[in-house]
Short mmCIF file of C-alpha atoms and ligand atoms in Angstrom, two decimals:
data_model
loop_
_atom_site.label_atom_id
_atom_site.label_comp_id
_atom_site.label_asym_id
_atom_site.label_seq_id
_atom_site.Cartn_x
_atom_site.Cartn_y
_atom_site.Cartn_z
CA MET A 1 35.89 141.03 79.47
CA ARG A 2 36.07 140.67 75.68
CA ASN A 3 37.07 137.60 74.04
CA VAL A 4 39.99 138.66 71.98
CA LEU A 5 42.77 136.78 70.22
CA VAL A 6 46.15 137.92 71.08
CA LEU A 7 49.00 137.14 68.50
CA PRO A 8 52.69 135.96 69.65
CA ALA A 9 54.92 138.95 70.15
CA VAL A 10 57.43 137.01 67.81
CA LEU A 11 56.29 135.12 65.01
CA PHE A 12 59.24 133.30 63.06
CA GLY A 13 61.66 135.83 63.68
CA LYS A 14 59.35 138.80 62.36
CA SER A 15 58.41 140.62 65.44
CA LEU A 16 54.62 141.25 65.59
CA PHE A 17 52.75 142.87 68.08
CA ALA A 18 50.07 141.95 70.45
CA SER A 19 46.94 143.21 68.59
CA GLU A 20 43.21 142.45 68.60
CA PHE A 21 43.11 143.70 64.96
CA LEU A 22 44.61 140.95 63.08
CA HIS A 23 43.15 137.46 62.98
CA GLU A 24 45.65 134.62 63.75
CA LEU A 25 46.66 133.18 60.45
CA PRO A 26 46.15 129.34 59.51
CA ALA A 27 49.02 127.28 60.49
CA ARG A 28 50.22 126.70 57.06
CA PHE A 29 50.69 130.55 56.28
CA GLN A 30 52.50 131.29 59.43
CA THR A 31 55.73 130.87 57.31
CA ASN A 32 58.30 133.13 55.94
CA THR A 33 57.89 132.42 52.47
CA SER A 34 55.59 135.72 52.57
CA ASN A 35 54.01 137.90 54.93
CA TRP A 36 50.18 137.46 55.38
CA ALA A 37 47.72 139.17 57.31
CA TRP A 38 44.11 138.37 57.93
CA VAL A 39 41.67 141.25 58.60
CA SER A 40 38.26 139.91 59.37
CA TYR A 41 35.25 141.70 60.64
CA ASP A 42 34.88 139.01 63.18
CA SER A 43 37.56 140.40 64.96
CA PRO A 44 36.01 143.00 67.69
CA SER A 45 38.38 145.73 66.58
CA VAL A 46 37.91 145.53 62.90
CA ALA A 47 34.00 145.65 63.32
CA VAL A 48 34.80 148.66 65.78
CA ILE A 49 37.92 150.81 65.83
CA PRO A 50 38.74 152.12 69.45
CA GLY A 51 39.44 155.95 69.06
CA SER A 52 39.25 157.77 65.98
CA PHE A 53 40.22 156.74 62.35
CA ASN A 54 40.21 158.36 59.05
CA ARG A 55 41.19 157.95 55.42
CA SER A 56 40.11 159.03 51.80
CA VAL A 57 38.71 156.63 49.56
CA PHE A 58 42.15 156.77 47.59
CA ASP A 59 44.23 155.56 50.52
CA ALA A 60 44.83 151.87 51.46
CA PRO A 61 43.04 150.86 54.42
CA HIS A 62 46.43 150.90 56.43
CA LYS A 63 46.95 154.40 55.49
CA SER A 64 43.95 155.50 57.72
CA GLU A 65 44.90 157.56 60.45
CA VAL A 66 44.06 156.15 63.89
CA SER A 67 44.49 157.29 67.45
CA ASP A 68 45.01 153.68 69.10
CA ASP A 69 48.49 152.50 69.27
CA GLY A 70 47.59 148.92 68.74
CA ILE A 71 45.39 149.76 65.48
CA ALA A 72 48.55 151.91 64.40
CA GLN A 73 50.84 149.02 64.92
CA ALA A 74 48.45 146.69 63.15
CA PHE A 75 48.07 149.07 59.77
CA ALA A 76 52.23 149.33 59.92
CA TYR A 77 52.38 145.70 59.73
CA LEU A 78 49.59 145.69 56.88
CA ASN A 79 52.08 147.73 54.97
CA GLU A 80 54.69 144.97 55.30
CA THR A 81 52.71 142.36 53.81
CA ASP A 82 52.62 140.47 50.62
CA PHE A 83 49.08 139.18 50.96
CA ILE A 84 45.95 140.53 52.78
CA ALA A 85 43.06 138.09 53.25
CA TYR A 86 39.74 139.65 53.85
CA ASP A 87 37.88 136.23 53.55
CA PRO A 88 39.36 132.80 54.47
CA ARG A 89 38.51 131.94 50.78
CA PHE A 90 41.64 133.75 50.04
CA PHE A 91 43.78 131.51 51.59
CA ASP A 92 42.54 128.50 49.22
CA ILE A 93 43.13 130.72 46.00
CA ILE A 94 46.53 131.85 46.53
CA GLY A 95 47.90 128.99 48.76
CA PRO A 96 50.94 129.05 51.30
CA ASP A 97 53.68 128.83 48.81
CA ALA A 98 52.70 131.94 46.78
CA LYS A 99 55.64 134.97 46.63
CA VAL A 100 55.63 138.32 45.27
CA GLU A 101 58.72 139.37 43.55
CA HIS A 102 59.38 142.88 42.20
CA VAL A 103 61.28 141.72 39.32
CA GLN A 104 61.80 144.96 37.08
CA HIS A 105 62.00 148.66 39.05
CA LEU A 106 60.80 151.10 36.50
CA ALA A 107 59.54 154.55 36.85
CA TYR A 108 56.77 155.59 38.98
CA GLN A 109 54.64 155.96 35.93
CA SER A 110 51.89 153.75 34.77
CA HIS A 111 52.81 150.60 33.15
CA GLU A 112 49.82 148.91 31.36
CA ALA A 113 48.77 146.26 28.67
CA PRO A 114 50.58 143.16 30.21
CA CYS A 115 50.39 140.14 27.79
CA TYR A 116 51.87 136.68 28.69
CA ASN A 117 53.05 134.70 25.96
CA PRO A 118 53.24 131.22 27.18
CA THR A 119 54.86 129.66 24.29
CA THR A 120 58.03 132.03 24.46
CA GLY A 121 57.77 133.28 28.16
CA ASN A 122 57.60 136.68 27.15
CA LEU A 123 55.46 139.61 28.77
CA PHE A 124 54.75 142.37 26.64
CA PHE A 125 53.68 145.66 28.46
CA VAL A 126 53.70 149.25 28.14
CA GLU A 127 55.14 152.51 29.54
CA TRP A 128 51.78 154.62 29.25
CA GLY A 129 51.28 158.35 28.63
CA PRO A 130 53.09 161.44 29.98
CA PRO A 131 55.65 162.15 31.68
CA GLY A 132 57.29 159.41 29.70
CA GLY A 133 57.60 159.17 25.92
CA VAL A 134 57.58 161.95 23.60
CA ASN A 135 54.95 164.34 25.05
CA GLY A 136 53.45 161.42 26.54
CA THR A 137 53.55 159.30 23.32
CA HIS A 138 55.14 156.19 22.88
CA ASN A 139 55.82 154.31 19.84
CA TRP A 140 57.75 151.43 21.59
CA GLN A 141 56.73 148.55 23.74
CA TYR A 142 58.31 146.58 26.40
CA MET A 143 59.36 142.81 26.22
CA LEU A 144 60.22 141.04 29.36
CA ASN A 145 61.63 137.51 28.91
CA THR A 146 60.50 136.05 32.22
CA ARG A 147 62.77 133.00 31.92
CA ASN A 148 66.05 135.17 32.42
CA ASN A 149 64.34 138.57 33.31
CA ARG A 150 65.95 140.48 30.58
CA LEU A 151 63.88 143.39 29.45
CA GLN A 152 63.93 145.32 26.08
CA LYS A 153 62.45 147.82 24.28
CA LEU A 154 60.42 146.78 20.80
CA GLN A 155 58.92 148.19 17.84
CA THR A 156 56.45 146.57 16.11
CA ASP A 157 56.31 146.78 11.96
CA PRO A 158 54.77 149.39 11.44
CA PRO A 159 55.17 151.05 14.91
CA THR A 160 52.32 150.80 17.32
CA TYR A 161 51.60 154.31 19.07
CA ASN A 162 50.15 154.61 22.40
CA ALA A 163 49.38 150.82 22.97
CA HIS A 164 46.74 150.76 26.25
CA GLY A 165 45.57 147.22 26.42
CA CYS A 166 46.51 143.50 25.18
CA VAL A 167 45.15 140.12 25.16
CA ILE A 168 46.53 136.95 23.51
CA TYR A 169 44.12 134.97 21.40
CA GLY A 170 45.32 132.05 19.30
CA GLU A 171 48.73 133.01 17.85
CA ASN A 172 48.20 136.44 17.96
CA MET A 173 48.24 139.55 20.18
CA TYR A 174 45.46 141.82 20.00
CA VAL A 175 46.38 145.68 21.24
CA VAL A 176 43.91 148.54 21.41
CA THR A 177 45.58 151.97 21.00
CA ASP A 178 44.74 155.56 22.03
CA GLY A 179 46.25 157.02 18.73
CA TYR A 180 48.46 159.55 18.78
CA GLU A 181 48.56 163.66 17.99
CA ASP A 182 46.59 164.74 15.40
CA LYS A 183 47.70 161.78 13.35
CA GLU A 184 46.08 158.64 14.28
CA THR A 185 42.75 157.78 16.41
CA GLY A 186 42.04 154.72 18.77
CA GLN A 187 42.46 151.36 16.86
CA LEU A 188 42.58 147.83 17.36
CA VAL A 189 45.53 146.11 16.08
CA LYS A 190 46.80 142.37 15.25
CA ILE A 191 50.23 141.80 16.04
CA ASP A 192 52.25 138.68 15.07
CA PRO A 193 54.56 137.99 18.28
CA LYS A 194 56.98 136.08 15.90
CA THR A 195 57.54 138.69 13.38
CA TRP A 196 56.21 141.90 15.40
CA LYS A 197 54.12 142.64 12.10
CA LYS A 198 51.34 144.81 12.91
CA LYS A 199 47.94 145.14 11.05
CA THR A 200 45.19 147.53 11.97
CA ILE A 201 42.20 145.50 11.90
CA LEU A 202 39.46 148.42 13.30
CA ASN A 203 39.86 152.22 13.24
CA ASN A 204 36.24 153.75 13.34
CA TYR A 205 32.77 153.23 13.94
CA TYR A 206 30.76 154.01 10.58
CA GLY A 207 33.47 156.83 10.05
CA GLN A 208 33.08 158.42 13.67
CA THR A 209 36.58 158.35 15.57
CA PHE A 210 37.08 156.43 18.62
CA LEU A 211 37.94 158.60 21.66
CA GLY A 212 41.15 156.44 22.87
CA PHE A 213 40.84 152.82 23.68
CA ASN A 214 41.84 151.79 27.00
CA ASP A 215 41.56 148.10 27.41
CA LEU A 216 39.95 144.83 25.75
CA ASP A 217 39.13 141.29 26.15
CA ILE A 218 38.16 138.77 23.81
CA ASP A 219 35.42 135.98 24.58
CA SER A 220 35.60 132.14 24.02
CA ASP A 221 33.84 132.81 20.48
CA GLY A 222 36.51 135.44 19.42
CA ASN A 223 34.76 138.72 19.77
CA PHE A 224 36.10 141.62 21.22
CA TRP A 225 35.01 143.99 24.05
CA LEU A 226 36.44 147.25 23.76
CA THR A 227 36.48 149.97 26.24
CA ASP A 228 36.70 153.44 24.64
CA SER A 229 37.87 156.29 27.34
CA LYS A 230 38.43 159.78 27.95
CA SER A 231 42.25 159.48 28.90
CA ALA A 232 44.08 159.96 25.52
CA TYR A 233 42.50 163.55 25.15
CA GLY A 234 42.47 164.20 28.76
CA ARG A 235 46.21 163.38 28.92
CA ASP A 236 47.01 165.41 25.68
CA LEU A 237 47.86 162.11 23.59
CA ILE A 238 45.85 163.13 20.91
CA ASP A 239 44.25 166.23 19.53
CA PHE A 240 40.81 164.87 18.72
CA TYR A 241 38.01 166.06 21.37
CA TYR A 242 35.61 163.39 22.54
CA PRO A 243 33.19 162.49 19.99
CA THR A 244 30.90 161.03 22.15
CA ASN A 245 30.92 159.65 26.10
CA PRO A 246 33.12 156.82 27.12
CA THR A 247 31.77 153.74 25.38
CA VAL A 248 31.99 149.93 25.81
CA TYR A 249 32.03 148.29 22.19
CA PHE A 250 31.23 145.03 21.21
CA VAL A 251 32.94 143.85 17.81
CA ASN A 252 31.97 140.57 16.15
CA GLY A 253 35.15 138.96 15.54
CA THR A 254 34.21 137.27 12.32
CA THR A 255 32.85 140.37 10.53
CA MET A 256 34.57 143.08 12.62
CA ARG A 257 31.16 145.18 12.75
CA PRO A 258 31.30 147.03 15.91
CA LYS A 259 28.31 148.02 18.30
CA PRO A 260 28.08 150.07 21.37
CA VAL A 261 26.82 147.86 24.25
CA HIS A 262 27.49 150.49 27.27
CA ILE A 263 27.98 154.19 27.60
CA THR A 264 28.96 156.29 30.66
CA THR A 265 29.22 159.95 31.88
CA GLY A 266 32.10 158.47 33.90
CA ASN A 267 34.98 156.74 32.35
CA ALA A 268 35.38 153.05 30.58
CA ASN A 269 38.34 151.39 31.81
CA GLY A 270 39.01 147.71 32.43
CA ILE A 271 36.87 144.86 31.04
CA ALA A 272 37.09 141.23 31.50
CA VAL A 273 34.84 138.23 29.91
CA ALA A 274 34.52 135.15 31.67
CA ARG A 275 32.15 131.89 30.68
CA SER A 276 28.91 132.26 32.56
CA SER A 277 28.77 130.11 35.99
CA SER A 278 25.10 129.49 35.10
CA ASN A 279 24.94 129.08 31.09
CA PRO A 280 28.44 128.36 29.84
CA ASN A 281 27.29 129.02 26.18
CA THR A 282 27.21 132.63 27.36
CA HIS A 283 29.42 134.89 28.75
CA THR A 284 29.61 137.44 31.75
CA VAL A 285 31.20 140.79 31.28
CA TYR A 286 32.83 142.79 34.02
CA ILE A 287 33.53 146.64 33.28
CA SER A 288 35.01 149.10 35.84
CA ASP A 289 33.92 152.64 35.37
CA THR A 290 36.57 155.22 36.44
CA GLY A 291 34.40 158.51 36.21
CA VAL A 292 36.82 159.23 39.48
CA SER A 293 39.50 160.14 36.89
CA GLU A 294 38.79 163.71 36.00
CA PHE A 295 40.99 165.40 33.37
CA LYS A 296 39.87 168.93 31.82
CA PRO A 297 40.53 171.70 32.69
CA LYS A 298 43.07 169.92 35.49
CA SER A 299 43.90 166.19 36.03
CA LEU A 300 42.22 165.24 39.34
CA LYS A 301 40.98 162.29 41.25
CA ASN A 302 37.32 163.11 42.57
CA PRO A 303 36.09 160.93 45.21
CA TYR A 304 32.28 161.41 44.23
CA GLY A 305 33.10 160.30 40.75
CA ASN A 306 32.43 156.69 39.65
CA ARG A 307 34.39 153.94 40.68
CA ALA A 308 31.91 150.81 40.49
CA LEU A 309 32.35 147.40 39.02
CA PHE A 310 29.56 146.06 37.43
CA ALA A 311 28.46 142.47 36.03
CA TYR A 312 26.34 141.96 32.91
CA ASP A 313 24.91 138.77 31.18
CA THR A 314 25.14 138.28 27.53
CA PRO A 315 22.22 136.50 26.50
CA HIS A 316 22.53 136.91 23.01
CA GLY A 317 25.69 138.15 21.13
CA GLY A 318 26.51 141.94 21.89
CA VAL A 319 23.69 142.94 24.51
CA LEU A 320 24.45 143.49 28.14
CA ALA A 321 21.78 142.33 30.33
CA ASN A 322 21.03 142.24 33.75
CA PRO A 323 23.33 144.58 35.24
CA ARG A 324 24.76 144.01 38.78
CA PHE A 325 26.41 146.62 41.02
CA LEU A 326 29.02 144.18 42.28
CA ASN A 327 31.55 146.49 44.18
CA ASN A 328 33.13 149.68 44.98
CA PRO A 329 36.80 149.06 45.50
CA ILE A 330 38.13 149.08 49.24
CA SER A 331 40.36 151.73 48.21
CA TYR A 332 41.40 153.43 44.77
CA PHE A 333 39.58 152.41 42.04
CA TYR A 334 39.84 149.19 40.00
CA ASP A 335 41.84 149.83 36.70
CA GLY A 336 42.76 146.47 34.65
CA ILE A 337 40.40 143.61 35.24
CA ARG A 338 41.01 139.93 34.31
CA ALA A 339 38.92 137.02 35.07
CA SER A 340 40.95 133.61 35.90
CA LYS A 341 40.07 130.51 34.64
CA ASN A 342 37.67 129.63 37.41
CA GLY A 343 36.08 133.26 37.15
CA TYR A 344 37.76 135.15 40.02
CA LEU A 345 38.04 138.68 39.24
CA PHE A 346 41.59 139.90 39.42
CA ALA A 347 41.83 143.89 39.54
CA GLY A 348 44.65 146.40 39.59
CA ALA A 349 43.46 148.78 42.62
CA GLY A 350 46.26 151.04 43.64
CA ASP A 351 48.10 149.20 46.85
CA GLY A 352 47.70 146.03 45.32
CA VAL A 353 45.66 143.62 43.17
CA ASP A 354 42.14 142.87 44.78
CA VAL A 355 40.72 139.43 44.30
CA ILE A 356 37.07 139.53 43.77
CA ASP A 357 34.28 137.07 44.01
CA PRO A 358 32.34 137.17 40.76
CA THR A 359 28.93 136.79 42.15
CA SER A 360 29.14 138.49 45.54
CA GLY A 361 31.37 141.04 44.48
CA LEU A 362 33.13 140.67 48.23
CA THR A 363 36.91 141.47 47.75
CA LEU A 364 38.48 138.05 49.04
CA GLY A 365 41.91 139.78 49.78
CA THR A 366 44.61 141.71 48.28
CA ILE A 367 48.13 140.58 46.75
CA ARG A 368 50.35 143.77 47.56
CA VAL A 369 53.25 145.31 45.69
CA GLY A 370 55.24 146.88 48.45
CA GLY A 371 53.31 149.95 49.56
CA GLY A 372 55.07 153.56 48.97
CA GLU A 373 54.69 154.90 45.75
CA ASN A 374 54.11 151.44 44.10
CA LEU A 375 50.88 151.02 42.39
CA ALA A 376 49.19 148.20 40.92
CA VAL A 377 47.56 148.91 37.76
CA SER A 378 46.93 145.58 35.46
CA VAL A 379 47.61 141.99 35.36
CA ALA A 380 48.65 139.08 33.20
CA PHE A 381 48.06 135.44 34.00
CA GLY A 382 50.22 132.45 33.51
CA GLU A 383 49.13 128.87 34.69
CA HIS A 384 49.82 129.20 38.45
CA GLU A 385 51.45 132.58 38.21
CA MET A 386 50.91 136.03 37.20
CA TRP A 387 52.46 139.29 36.48
CA ILE A 388 51.39 142.60 38.01
CA VAL A 389 52.57 146.02 36.26
CA GLY A 390 51.82 149.51 37.46
CA ARG A 391 53.89 152.45 38.79
CA GLY A 392 57.41 151.23 40.07
CA GLY A 393 57.54 148.22 37.42
CA VAL A 394 56.81 144.60 37.11
CA TRP A 395 56.09 142.22 40.04
CA HIS A 396 55.98 138.23 39.59
CA VAL A 397 53.71 136.35 41.94
CA GLY A 398 54.73 132.76 41.57
CA ASN A 399 53.18 129.36 43.17
CA ILE A 400 49.73 130.60 43.12
CA LYS A 401 47.56 127.54 44.17
CA GLU A 402 44.60 128.60 41.72
CA PRO A 403 44.82 128.00 37.97
CA LEU A 404 44.71 131.35 36.50
CA ALA A 405 45.30 131.25 32.77
CA ARG A 406 41.70 130.45 31.10
CA ASP A 407 41.70 127.65 28.28
CA TRP A 408 40.82 130.11 25.28
C1 LIG B 501 62.72 131.34 57.56
O1 LIG B 501 63.97 132.04 56.95
C2 LIG B 501 65.23 131.78 58.13
C3 LIG B 501 66.30 132.77 57.61
O2 LIG B 501 65.86 133.43 56.29
C4 LIG B 501 65.20 130.10 57.76
O3 LIG B 501 66.35 129.69 58.52
C5 LIG B 501 63.87 129.29 58.27
O4 LIG B 501 64.08 128.07 58.19
C6 LIG B 501 62.68 130.05 57.53
N1 LIG B 501 61.63 129.29 58.38
C7 LIG B 501 60.75 128.85 57.75
C8 LIG B 501 59.38 128.30 58.73
O5 LIG B 501 60.46 128.93 56.42
C1 LIG B 502 39.76 162.95 56.93
O1 LIG B 502 40.37 162.45 55.80
C2 LIG B 502 40.05 163.30 54.59
C3 LIG B 502 40.97 162.69 53.38
O2 LIG B 502 42.37 162.65 53.87
C4 LIG B 502 40.30 164.58 54.81
O3 LIG B 502 40.11 165.56 53.76
C5 LIG B 502 39.50 165.20 55.92
O4 LIG B 502 39.93 166.38 56.51
C6 LIG B 502 39.60 164.19 57.26
N1 LIG B 502 38.65 164.52 58.31
C7 LIG B 502 38.65 164.58 59.45
C8 LIG B 502 37.91 164.80 60.39
O5 LIG B 502 39.96 164.63 59.94
C1 LIG B 503 55.51 168.63 23.06
O1 LIG B 503 54.60 169.61 23.17
C2 LIG B 503 54.87 171.02 23.35
C3 LIG B 503 53.68 171.67 23.59
O2 LIG B 503 52.60 171.13 23.04
C4 LIG B 503 55.24 171.55 22.03
O3 LIG B 503 55.64 172.95 22.03
C5 LIG B 503 56.57 170.66 21.40
O4 LIG B 503 56.69 170.80 19.98
C6 LIG B 503 56.10 169.11 21.52
N1 LIG B 503 57.14 168.49 21.15
C7 LIG B 503 57.33 167.43 20.38
C8 LIG B 503 58.73 166.68 20.28
O5 LIG B 503 56.36 166.88 19.72
C1 LIG B 504 28.66 137.36 14.05
O1 LIG B 504 28.63 137.70 12.88
C2 LIG B 504 28.32 136.56 11.92
C3 LIG B 504 28.08 136.71 10.56
O2 LIG B 504 27.08 137.70 10.55
C4 LIG B 504 26.80 135.78 12.72
O3 LIG B 504 26.90 134.57 12.19
C5 LIG B 504 27.34 135.73 14.11
O4 LIG B 504 25.82 135.27 14.85
C6 LIG B 504 27.53 137.10 14.84
N1 LIG B 504 27.82 136.79 16.36
C7 LIG B 504 27.31 137.52 17.22
C8 LIG B 504 27.65 136.96 18.58
O5 LIG B 504 26.66 138.60 17.25
C1 LIG B 505 54.86 151.79 53.33
O1 LIG B 505 55.84 151.00 53.13
C2 LIG B 505 56.96 151.29 52.04
C3 LIG B 505 57.79 150.63 51.82
O2 LIG B 505 58.54 150.29 52.99
C4 LIG B 505 57.13 152.92 52.52
O3 LIG B 505 57.70 153.51 51.63
C5 LIG B 505 55.87 153.74 52.82
O4 LIG B 505 56.26 154.75 53.41
C6 LIG B 505 54.84 152.93 53.93
N1 LIG B 505 53.70 153.69 53.97
C7 LIG B 505 53.33 154.09 55.36
C8 LIG B 505 51.95 154.70 55.17
O5 LIG B 505 54.02 153.81 56.12
#
């Protein structure tokens, strides 16, 4: 006889089924504040799924086609959860009071570049690319007043075209763009959130155009890390053919002098910078490659393309050293990544936001956005709350135990 855990058939009014798959939750998480599941390889039928099973690398685990009824029920339950723990540490990070709310229902198209301003309570974000905008081009952005949940469209002065990534540093917002049509190539711009005045602060690499920026982060010394990607030309936002392969640039925040630090035949996408745990005077840089997204002649997701998350040290300024392959996502690919105050990585990963241990690369758990067509793209942090933007709109995750916003 196998020593298995059998869950009660009914737990706080929610029907749960006897399943050998789901690990019993810690008592404090057996509430109806949120739906939780714990998937642990300690459970016999997690390590060895009875019968047949199959899914693509893009599908969430619960979408695996299984022959066993008990497993099928467990997977149907996973699709009703708000949080799935893959590691006991996830319970400590999220805490029992956390709650996910779908606060803005928007189109099933990419929402990106979330930036939370704690002073005003405003969340800036964008609708990105086709089929929205004018042939995919957007010359406006969204602003969500998180205190009353009022959403408005805004335009900077002069307009910012095809914003794709945003970070707040000091009093200002720093936004990277893809450029548009044959008129403008990717730029780094500075926006004053009080006046919405926009100033371009970098638009070329010694006369070479950028491909179209995807995202950025700013380190604690005020230097920029920009990912320059295939997506803009690939989705017909700009007419400029790729001048080079996708590249990550380090930009000295004092001199604005750019330097390539990483180049890939995949794609440069999310980037996050954290203080190094071994030497707080230096940083660790995390880069997600999304070569999995192919564009021309046809936009498609190729499972043999790159989905890797890499970590690098920065021993002296803008040089990446000591690359570590951290993880390949459990499913989909990592889009936007952010590092929390204590260095945990939060990455938009399709079915939800994956929380990743920055040293081992283990996925500790997933914060889910409701399944179906909903898709998590990127996140912005408050103190103990965060916002997720993606296909289907904006989600607020409140009462998170771990401090999220960093101190710069
Ligand atoms: C669960 O929800 C019901 C009604 O929605 C409420 O009466 C009950 O107190 C809740 N239980 C817990 C443990 O939160
Ligand atoms: C497994 O799933 C993949 C992706 O959905 C599919 O292409 C493949 O045919 C499936 N394999 C089997 C043996 O069913
Ligand atoms: C949109 O793109 C199509 C096809 O390239 C073009 O014919 C049309 O003029 C464009 N519309 C605008 C408003 O730019
Ligand atoms: C940025 O440039 C300034 C001025 O040249 C220099 O002092 C500083 O060391 C540079 N920072 C990095 C990280 O390279
Ligand atoms: C998961 O749940 C969502 C929301 O209820 C639903 O639209 C979707 O069809 C479900 N997915 C599967 C695979 O059952």
